[in-house]
mmCIF file of C-alpha atoms in Angstrom:
data_model
loop_
_atom_site.group_PDB
_atom_site.id
_atom_site.type_symbol
_atom_site.label_atom_id
_atom_site.label_comp_id
_atom_site.label_asym_id
_atom_site.label_seq_id
_atom_site.Cartn_x
_atom_site.Cartn_y
_atom_site.Cartn_z
ATOM 1 C CA UNK Z 1 150.734 108.529 49.895
ATOM 2 C CA UNK Z 2 147.869 106.757 51.672
ATOM 3 C CA UNK Z 3 146.478 108.715 54.610
ATOM 4 C CA UNK Z 4 143.917 106.346 56.071
ATOM 5 C CA UNK Z 5 143.355 102.762 57.177
ATOM 6 C CA UNK Z 6 140.298 100.851 58.357
ATOM 7 C CA UNK Z 7 139.819 98.436 61.243
ATOM 8 C CA UNK Z 8 136.906 95.969 61.227
ATOM 9 C CA UNK Z 9 136.278 93.864 64.349
ATOM 10 C CA UNK Z 10 133.719 91.182 63.476
ATOM 11 C CA UNK Z 11 131.720 89.974 66.475
ATOM 12 C CA UNK Z 12 128.806 87.611 66.828
ATOM 13 C CA UNK Z 13 126.269 90.407 67.370
ATOM 14 C CA UNK Z 14 127.795 93.492 65.766
ATOM 15 C CA UNK Z 15 130.716 94.411 63.540
ATOM 16 C CA UNK Z 16 132.669 97.364 64.932
ATOM 17 C CA UNK Z 17 134.381 99.507 62.322
ATOM 18 C CA UNK Z 18 136.852 102.364 62.610
ATOM 19 C CA UNK Z 19 138.351 104.793 60.086
ATOM 20 C CA UNK Z 20 141.811 105.929 61.168
ATOM 21 C CA UNK Z 21 144.538 108.235 60.025
ATOM 22 C CA UNK Z 22 147.824 106.353 59.710
ATOM 23 C CA UNK Z 23 149.095 108.070 62.889
ATOM 24 C CA UNK Z 24 146.423 106.262 64.925
ATOM 25 C CA UNK Z 25 143.897 109.097 65.151
ATOM 26 C CA UNK Z 26 140.334 107.763 65.046
ATOM 27 C CA UNK Z 27 138.380 109.703 62.417
ATOM 28 C CA UNK Z 28 135.045 107.892 62.649
ATOM 29 C CA UNK Z 29 133.606 104.686 64.038
ATOM 30 C CA UNK Z 30 130.347 102.836 63.469
ATOM 31 C CA UNK Z 31 128.686 99.445 63.838
ATOM 32 C CA UNK Z 32 127.015 97.048 61.437
ATOM 33 C CA UNK Z 33 124.658 94.268 62.622
ATOM 34 C CA UNK Z 34 126.137 90.788 62.188
ATOM 35 C CA UNK Z 35 123.734 88.875 59.964
ATOM 36 C CA UNK Z 36 124.610 85.252 60.679
ATOM 37 C CA UNK Z 37 121.819 83.617 58.698
ATOM 38 C CA UNK Z 38 122.741 81.596 55.600
ATOM 39 C CA UNK Z 39 126.157 80.733 57.008
ATOM 40 C CA UNK Z 40 127.051 84.388 57.480
ATOM 41 C CA UNK Z 41 127.227 85.100 53.752
ATOM 42 C CA UNK Z 42 125.960 88.677 54.209
ATOM 43 C CA UNK Z 43 128.483 89.792 56.824
ATOM 44 C CA UNK Z 44 131.303 90.975 54.588
ATOM 45 C CA UNK Z 45 129.033 92.485 51.886
ATOM 46 C CA UNK Z 46 127.237 94.453 54.610
ATOM 47 C CA UNK Z 47 130.572 95.735 55.962
ATOM 48 C CA UNK Z 48 131.781 96.659 52.471
ATOM 49 C CA UNK Z 49 128.585 98.588 51.709
ATOM 50 C CA UNK Z 50 128.726 100.490 55.005
ATOM 51 C CA UNK Z 51 132.409 101.260 54.508
ATOM 52 C CA UNK Z 52 131.871 102.535 50.976
ATOM 53 C CA UNK Z 53 129.192 104.898 52.278
ATOM 54 C CA UNK Z 54 131.449 106.164 55.087
ATOM 55 C CA UNK Z 55 134.296 106.828 52.679
ATOM 56 C CA UNK Z 56 131.925 108.787 50.457
ATOM 57 C CA UNK Z 57 130.658 110.768 53.453
ATOM 58 C CA UNK Z 58 134.219 111.784 54.332
ATOM 59 C CA UNK Z 59 135.285 112.441 50.753
ATOM 60 C CA UNK Z 60 137.844 109.638 50.881
ATOM 61 C CA UNK Z 61 138.618 107.502 47.842
ATOM 62 C CA UNK Z 62 139.850 103.917 47.771
ATOM 63 C CA UNK Z 63 143.230 105.253 46.684
ATOM 64 C CA UNK Z 64 143.476 107.138 49.994
ATOM 65 C CA UNK Z 65 143.369 103.841 51.928
ATOM 66 C CA UNK Z 66 146.508 101.842 52.700
ATOM 67 C CA UNK Z 67 144.442 98.853 53.756
ATOM 68 C CA UNK Z 68 141.630 97.203 55.681
ATOM 69 C CA UNK Z 69 142.239 94.959 58.681
ATOM 70 C CA UNK Z 70 139.726 92.322 59.774
ATOM 71 C CA UNK Z 71 139.492 90.702 63.199
ATOM 72 C CA UNK Z 72 137.546 87.437 63.351
ATOM 73 C CA UNK Z 73 136.489 85.205 66.282
ATOM 74 C CA UNK Z 74 138.414 82.098 65.293
ATOM 75 C CA UNK Z 75 141.856 80.721 64.415
ATOM 76 C CA UNK Z 76 143.488 82.291 61.353
ATOM 77 C CA UNK Z 77 146.221 80.455 59.484
ATOM 78 C CA UNK Z 78 149.238 82.382 58.117
ATOM 79 C CA UNK Z 79 147.797 82.389 54.574
ATOM 80 C CA UNK Z 80 144.564 84.005 55.796
ATOM 81 C CA UNK Z 81 142.518 80.808 55.746
ATOM 82 C CA UNK Z 82 139.790 80.472 58.386
ATOM 83 C CA UNK Z 83 138.496 76.932 58.740
ATOM 84 C CA UNK Z 84 135.627 77.849 61.054
ATOM 85 C CA UNK Z 85 134.110 80.740 62.998
ATOM 86 C CA UNK Z 86 131.357 79.108 65.020
ATOM 87 C CA UNK Z 87 129.835 82.402 66.172
ATOM 88 C CA UNK Z 88 129.546 83.686 62.592
ATOM 89 C CA UNK Z 89 128.513 80.524 60.767
ATOM 90 C CA UNK Z 90 131.624 80.659 58.583
ATOM 91 C CA UNK Z 91 133.475 77.618 57.282
ATOM 92 C CA UNK Z 92 136.398 77.365 54.861
ATOM 93 C CA UNK Z 93 136.765 81.044 54.054
ATOM 94 C CA UNK Z 94 139.474 83.563 53.175
ATOM 95 C CA UNK Z 95 137.894 86.733 54.656
ATOM 96 C CA UNK Z 96 140.637 89.160 53.577
ATOM 97 C CA UNK Z 97 140.460 87.992 49.945
ATOM 98 C CA UNK Z 98 136.682 88.338 49.917
ATOM 99 C CA UNK Z 99 136.777 91.778 51.510
ATOM 100 C CA UNK Z 100 139.367 92.998 49.031
ATOM 101 C CA UNK Z 101 137.244 91.746 46.120
ATOM 102 C CA UNK Z 102 134.149 93.450 47.510
ATOM 103 C CA UNK Z 103 136.050 96.754 47.643
ATOM 104 C CA UNK Z 104 137.183 96.516 44.028
ATOM 105 C CA UNK Z 105 140.214 94.295 44.406
ATOM 106 C CA UNK Z 106 142.790 97.059 44.805
ATOM 107 C CA UNK Z 107 142.758 97.682 48.569
ATOM 108 C CA UNK Z 108 145.110 95.413 50.553
ATOM 109 C CA UNK Z 109 143.300 93.478 53.285
ATOM 110 C CA UNK Z 110 144.644 91.449 56.191
ATOM 111 C CA UNK Z 111 142.868 89.178 58.661
ATOM 112 C CA UNK Z 112 143.750 88.148 62.199
ATOM 113 C CA UNK Z 113 142.211 86.477 65.224
ATOM 114 C CA UNK Z 114 140.181 88.991 67.236
ATOM 115 C CA UNK Z 115 142.100 88.469 70.482
ATOM 116 C CA UNK Z 116 145.441 88.859 68.713
ATOM 117 C CA UNK Z 117 144.463 92.061 66.955
ATOM 118 C CA UNK Z 118 143.056 93.455 70.206
ATOM 119 C CA UNK Z 119 146.497 92.868 71.698
ATOM 120 C CA UNK Z 120 148.026 94.742 68.774
ATOM 121 C CA UNK Z 121 145.626 97.625 69.431
ATOM 122 C CA UNK Z 122 146.608 97.816 73.097
ATOM 123 C CA UNK Z 123 150.266 97.822 72.083
ATOM 124 C CA UNK Z 124 149.730 100.592 69.548
ATOM 125 C CA UNK Z 125 147.460 103.001 71.393
ATOM 126 C CA UNK Z 126 146.448 101.388 74.704
ATOM 127 C CA UNK Z 127 147.807 99.931 77.918
ATOM 128 C CA UNK Z 128 150.858 98.480 76.172
ATOM 129 C CA UNK Z 129 151.828 101.687 74.404
ATOM 130 C CA UNK Z 130 155.568 102.263 74.416
ATOM 131 C CA UNK Z 131 156.340 98.535 74.330
ATOM 132 C CA UNK Z 132 156.696 96.174 71.389
ATOM 133 C CA UNK Z 133 156.516 92.831 73.201
ATOM 134 C CA UNK Z 134 153.299 92.389 75.143
ATOM 135 C CA UNK Z 135 150.775 89.738 76.081
ATOM 136 C CA UNK Z 136 147.164 90.898 76.280
ATOM 137 C CA UNK Z 137 144.790 88.856 78.427
ATOM 138 C CA UNK Z 138 141.031 89.289 78.163
ATOM 139 C CA UNK Z 139 139.050 88.191 81.208
ATOM 140 C CA UNK Z 140 135.429 87.972 80.162
ATOM 141 C CA UNK Z 141 132.964 85.122 79.782
ATOM 142 C CA UNK Z 142 136.069 83.194 78.760
ATOM 143 C CA UNK Z 143 139.772 83.994 78.876
ATOM 144 C CA UNK Z 144 141.387 85.152 75.644
ATOM 145 C CA UNK Z 145 144.956 86.061 74.875
ATOM 146 C CA UNK Z 146 147.059 87.798 72.273
ATOM 147 C CA UNK Z 147 150.834 87.680 71.976
ATOM 148 C CA UNK Z 148 152.902 90.416 70.335
ATOM 149 C CA UNK Z 149 156.681 89.978 70.031
ATOM 150 C CA UNK Z 150 158.811 92.728 68.495
ATOM 151 C CA UNK Z 151 155.659 94.375 67.193
ATOM 152 C CA UNK Z 152 154.398 91.259 65.394
ATOM 153 C CA UNK Z 153 151.431 89.032 66.222
ATOM 154 C CA UNK Z 154 152.458 85.513 67.204
ATOM 155 C CA UNK Z 155 149.579 83.409 65.908
ATOM 156 C CA UNK Z 156 151.410 80.093 65.605
ATOM 157 C CA UNK Z 157 151.405 77.549 62.794
ATOM 158 C CA UNK Z 158 147.666 76.844 63.086
ATOM 159 C CA UNK Z 159 146.346 80.081 64.586
ATOM 160 C CA UNK Z 160 146.236 78.777 68.154
ATOM 161 C CA UNK Z 161 148.979 81.021 69.524
ATOM 162 C CA UNK Z 162 147.704 83.009 72.502
ATOM 163 C CA UNK Z 163 145.003 80.571 73.621
ATOM 164 C CA UNK Z 164 145.960 81.254 77.234
ATOM 165 C CA UNK Z 165 142.490 80.408 78.491
ATOM 166 C CA UNK Z 166 142.916 76.737 77.645
ATOM 167 C CA UNK Z 167 146.263 76.162 79.314
ATOM 168 C CA UNK Z 168 145.999 73.426 81.944
ATOM 169 C CA UNK Z 169 146.754 74.785 85.422
ATOM 170 C CA UNK Z 170 144.530 72.830 87.823
ATOM 171 C CA UNK Z 171 144.709 69.096 88.397
ATOM 172 C CA UNK Z 172 141.770 68.777 90.808
ATOM 173 C CA UNK Z 173 139.142 70.301 88.490
ATOM 174 C CA UNK Z 174 136.359 67.768 87.866
ATOM 175 C CA UNK Z 175 134.178 69.836 85.543
ATOM 176 C CA UNK Z 176 134.856 70.101 81.829
ATOM 177 C CA UNK Z 177 135.752 73.281 79.984
ATOM 178 C CA UNK Z 178 134.006 74.217 76.721
ATOM 179 C CA UNK Z 179 137.177 73.115 74.932
ATOM 180 C CA UNK Z 180 136.736 69.583 76.281
ATOM 181 C CA UNK Z 181 139.599 69.810 78.747
ATOM 182 C CA UNK Z 182 139.680 70.038 82.524
ATOM 183 C CA UNK Z 183 141.542 72.495 84.713
ATOM 184 C CA UNK Z 184 141.882 75.288 82.151
ATOM 185 C CA UNK Z 185 142.774 78.856 83.140
ATOM 186 C CA UNK Z 186 139.375 79.873 81.771
ATOM 187 C CA UNK Z 187 137.578 77.638 84.258
ATOM 188 C CA UNK Z 188 139.176 79.482 87.175
ATOM 189 C CA UNK Z 189 139.760 83.065 86.069
ATOM 190 C CA UNK Z 190 136.990 84.019 83.635
ATOM 191 C CA UNK Z 191 133.915 85.830 84.944
ATOM 192 C CA UNK Z 192 132.143 82.460 84.842
ATOM 193 C CA UNK Z 193 135.029 80.764 86.618
ATOM 194 C CA UNK Z 194 135.303 83.380 89.357
ATOM 195 C CA UNK Z 195 131.593 83.014 90.086
ATOM 196 C CA UNK Z 196 131.872 79.209 90.089
ATOM 197 C CA UNK Z 197 134.783 79.325 92.539
ATOM 198 C CA UNK Z 198 132.880 81.698 94.843
ATOM 199 C CA UNK Z 199 129.863 79.374 94.887
ATOM 200 C CA UNK Z 200 132.124 76.448 95.749
ATOM 201 C CA UNK Z 201 133.639 78.356 98.659
ATOM 202 C CA UNK Z 202 130.201 79.343 99.937
ATOM 203 C CA UNK Z 203 128.931 75.766 99.687
ATOM 204 C CA UNK Z 204 131.927 74.426 101.616
ATOM 205 C CA UNK Z 205 131.548 76.803 104.559
ATOM 206 C CA UNK Z 206 128.934 78.053 107.028
ATOM 207 C CA UNK Z 207 130.822 81.284 107.645
ATOM 208 C CA UNK Z 208 128.890 84.496 107.139
ATOM 209 C CA UNK Z 209 129.546 86.338 103.895
ATOM 210 C CA UNK Z 210 127.967 89.294 102.178
ATOM 211 C CA UNK Z 211 127.982 87.194 98.997
ATOM 212 C CA UNK Z 212 125.144 85.112 100.458
ATOM 213 C CA UNK Z 213 122.874 88.170 100.444
ATOM 214 C CA UNK Z 214 122.855 88.215 96.642
ATOM 215 C CA UNK Z 215 121.420 84.704 96.389
ATOM 216 C CA UNK Z 216 120.887 83.665 92.775
ATOM 217 C CA UNK Z 217 121.892 87.157 91.636
ATOM 218 C CA UNK Z 218 125.491 86.680 92.759
ATOM 219 C CA UNK Z 219 127.834 87.588 89.899
ATOM 220 C CA UNK Z 220 131.539 87.955 89.251
ATOM 221 C CA UNK Z 221 131.201 91.692 89.791
ATOM 222 C CA UNK Z 222 129.635 91.209 93.225
ATOM 223 C CA UNK Z 223 132.311 88.681 94.182
ATOM 224 C CA UNK Z 224 134.984 91.250 93.335
ATOM 225 C CA UNK Z 225 133.114 94.026 95.151
ATOM 226 C CA UNK Z 226 132.782 91.887 98.279
ATOM 227 C CA UNK Z 227 136.465 90.984 98.125
ATOM 228 C CA UNK Z 228 137.384 94.676 97.912
ATOM 229 C CA UNK Z 229 135.315 95.275 101.033
ATOM 230 C CA UNK Z 230 137.297 92.606 102.885
ATOM 231 C CA UNK Z 231 134.738 89.801 102.843
ATOM 232 C CA UNK Z 232 136.724 86.751 103.984
ATOM 233 C CA UNK Z 233 135.125 84.140 101.728
ATOM 234 C CA UNK Z 234 135.096 86.439 98.696
ATOM 235 C CA UNK Z 235 138.795 87.096 99.203
ATOM 236 C CA UNK Z 236 139.455 83.392 99.556
ATOM 237 C CA UNK Z 237 137.706 82.507 96.306
ATOM 238 C CA UNK Z 238 139.132 85.423 94.311
ATOM 239 C CA UNK Z 239 142.640 84.643 95.533
ATOM 240 C CA UNK Z 240 142.201 81.079 94.281
ATOM 241 C CA UNK Z 241 141.078 82.317 90.862
ATOM 242 C CA UNK Z 242 143.957 84.780 90.524
ATOM 243 C CA UNK Z 243 146.429 82.157 91.741
ATOM 244 C CA UNK Z 244 145.512 79.898 88.815
ATOM 245 C CA UNK Z 245 145.580 82.819 86.378
ATOM 246 C CA UNK Z 246 149.062 83.760 87.580
ATOM 247 C CA UNK Z 247 150.262 80.188 87.036
ATOM 248 C CA UNK Z 248 149.233 80.472 83.403
ATOM 249 C CA UNK Z 249 150.835 83.898 83.001
ATOM 250 C CA UNK Z 250 154.044 82.650 84.581
ATOM 251 C CA UNK Z 251 154.238 79.813 82.063
ATOM 252 C CA UNK Z 252 153.679 82.294 79.221
ATOM 253 C CA UNK Z 253 156.336 84.626 80.651
ATOM 254 C CA UNK Z 254 158.959 81.893 80.630
ATOM 255 C CA UNK Z 255 158.240 81.173 76.968
ATOM 256 C CA UNK Z 256 157.582 84.645 75.545
ATOM 257 C CA UNK Z 257 159.333 86.978 78.032
ATOM 258 C CA UNK Z 258 157.075 89.990 77.335
ATOM 259 C CA UNK Z 259 157.703 93.495 78.617
ATOM 260 C CA UNK Z 260 154.168 93.755 79.954
ATOM 261 C CA UNK Z 261 150.925 91.842 80.445
ATOM 262 C CA UNK Z 262 147.866 93.956 79.613
ATOM 263 C CA UNK Z 263 144.720 92.810 81.432
ATOM 264 C CA UNK Z 264 141.375 93.641 79.813
ATOM 265 C CA UNK Z 265 137.820 92.333 79.549
ATOM 266 C CA UNK Z 266 134.865 92.834 81.857
ATOM 267 C CA UNK Z 267 136.584 91.324 84.912
ATOM 268 C CA UNK Z 268 139.356 93.922 84.630
ATOM 269 C CA UNK Z 269 136.864 96.554 85.783
ATOM 270 C CA UNK Z 270 137.820 95.413 89.296
ATOM 271 C CA UNK Z 271 140.862 97.592 88.629
ATOM 272 C CA UNK Z 272 144.159 97.824 90.448
ATOM 273 C CA UNK Z 273 142.829 95.652 93.280
ATOM 274 C CA UNK Z 274 142.684 92.730 90.852
ATOM 275 C CA UNK Z 275 146.045 93.552 89.266
ATOM 276 C CA UNK Z 276 147.728 93.607 92.672
ATOM 277 C CA UNK Z 277 146.389 90.110 93.435
ATOM 278 C CA UNK Z 278 147.704 88.811 90.113
ATOM 279 C CA UNK Z 279 151.107 90.411 90.718
ATOM 280 C CA UNK Z 280 151.395 88.790 94.135
ATOM 281 C CA UNK Z 281 150.925 85.280 92.754
ATOM 282 C CA UNK Z 282 152.858 85.982 89.561
ATOM 283 C CA UNK Z 283 155.923 86.892 91.636
ATOM 284 C CA UNK Z 284 155.572 83.600 93.490
ATOM 285 C CA UNK Z 285 155.623 81.581 90.264
ATOM 286 C CA UNK Z 286 158.450 83.457 88.487
ATOM 287 C CA UNK Z 287 161.430 83.282 90.881
ATOM 288 C CA UNK Z 288 163.881 83.052 87.990
ATOM 289 C CA UNK Z 289 162.784 86.314 86.373
ATOM 290 C CA UNK Z 290 164.820 89.208 87.762
ATOM 291 C CA UNK Z 291 163.228 91.728 85.379
ATOM 292 C CA UNK Z 292 159.622 90.684 85.674
ATOM 293 C CA UNK Z 293 157.125 91.963 83.114
ATOM 294 C CA UNK Z 294 154.769 94.602 84.446
ATOM 295 C CA UNK Z 295 151.062 93.813 84.729
ATOM 296 C CA UNK Z 296 148.781 96.705 83.769
ATOM 297 C CA UNK Z 297 145.173 97.364 82.839
ATOM 298 C CA UNK Z 298 143.986 97.679 79.241
ATOM 299 C CA UNK Z 299 142.728 101.134 78.285
ATOM 300 C CA UNK Z 300 140.965 100.795 74.911
ATOM 301 C CA UNK Z 301 138.033 98.677 76.079
ATOM 302 C CA UNK Z 302 135.830 97.419 73.250
ATOM 303 C CA UNK Z 303 137.730 99.570 70.744
ATOM 304 C CA UNK Z 304 140.958 97.563 71.076
ATOM 305 C CA UNK Z 305 139.915 95.371 68.163
ATOM 306 C CA UNK Z 306 139.387 98.139 65.622
ATOM 307 C CA UNK Z 307 142.663 99.804 66.635
ATOM 308 C CA UNK Z 308 144.515 96.516 66.259
ATOM 309 C CA UNK Z 309 142.931 95.725 62.911
ATOM 310 C CA UNK Z 310 143.970 99.151 61.611
ATOM 311 C CA UNK Z 311 147.507 98.732 62.965
ATOM 312 C CA UNK Z 312 147.773 95.320 61.313
ATOM 313 C CA UNK Z 313 147.640 96.827 57.811
ATOM 314 C CA UNK Z 314 150.309 99.406 58.636
ATOM 315 C CA UNK Z 315 152.977 96.733 59.184
#
């Protein structure tokens, strides 16, 4: 009986890898540089070589592995086809097939979108542990999402399931999102969006604010810190950002009806203060829901991806 599984979270700068026992215990973890030159052709061979060495170091054979899970930064179709991963240079690729071939062709491999597998990781061993229907929301430079229903990733017909960041929630937004739309959740509630909203509030008012002291160094973190300290304008801008985020979560809740929303990413370091703001607005936008999903913080941090990738091959 197989005793181990491997999670591989492929990012634009590094590939995070984890060797797990099938009970979720992390045995070892390491990183491999992401070599994106030549359309990223070296990425998977580099991972395979590093993995083979790690298995040898631990005295583990290929037969001891039940599978390898890959998380990639792009849409993944149900058959494992990835049309494009802009941050990796990949086009028209079946990563799981290639990885399996590189490891001798006998180890089962699965591939999923990185945000979706991170959600699976949080469900398995993180903030969503104990639940099997969760929505994970990553608040970072952008806003990512992953939907798990009855323990299974909901990726959709074309791999776009969980793209919470590009839901339209704001009609008066004049700037364009990276996706080409206007008024996306990401434009209001990402780290970039929170900072943008704070600058707008500052520009529209002469009121004193500690945020002004930071000048060009003002960041999302400082906006959140000032809001925690009771700064009026910081609170105003952060409330606006969390209002729009909650609108998006409410729409998701009425479609998916999860047990819990798990909030992660760099912005989530603002902690319970941020969660309480989200809950306040979420309650406003979900009057029909008597048993509202809880909203909690993620706990696995940057390791959520490798946990989720490993869990994916145990299904």
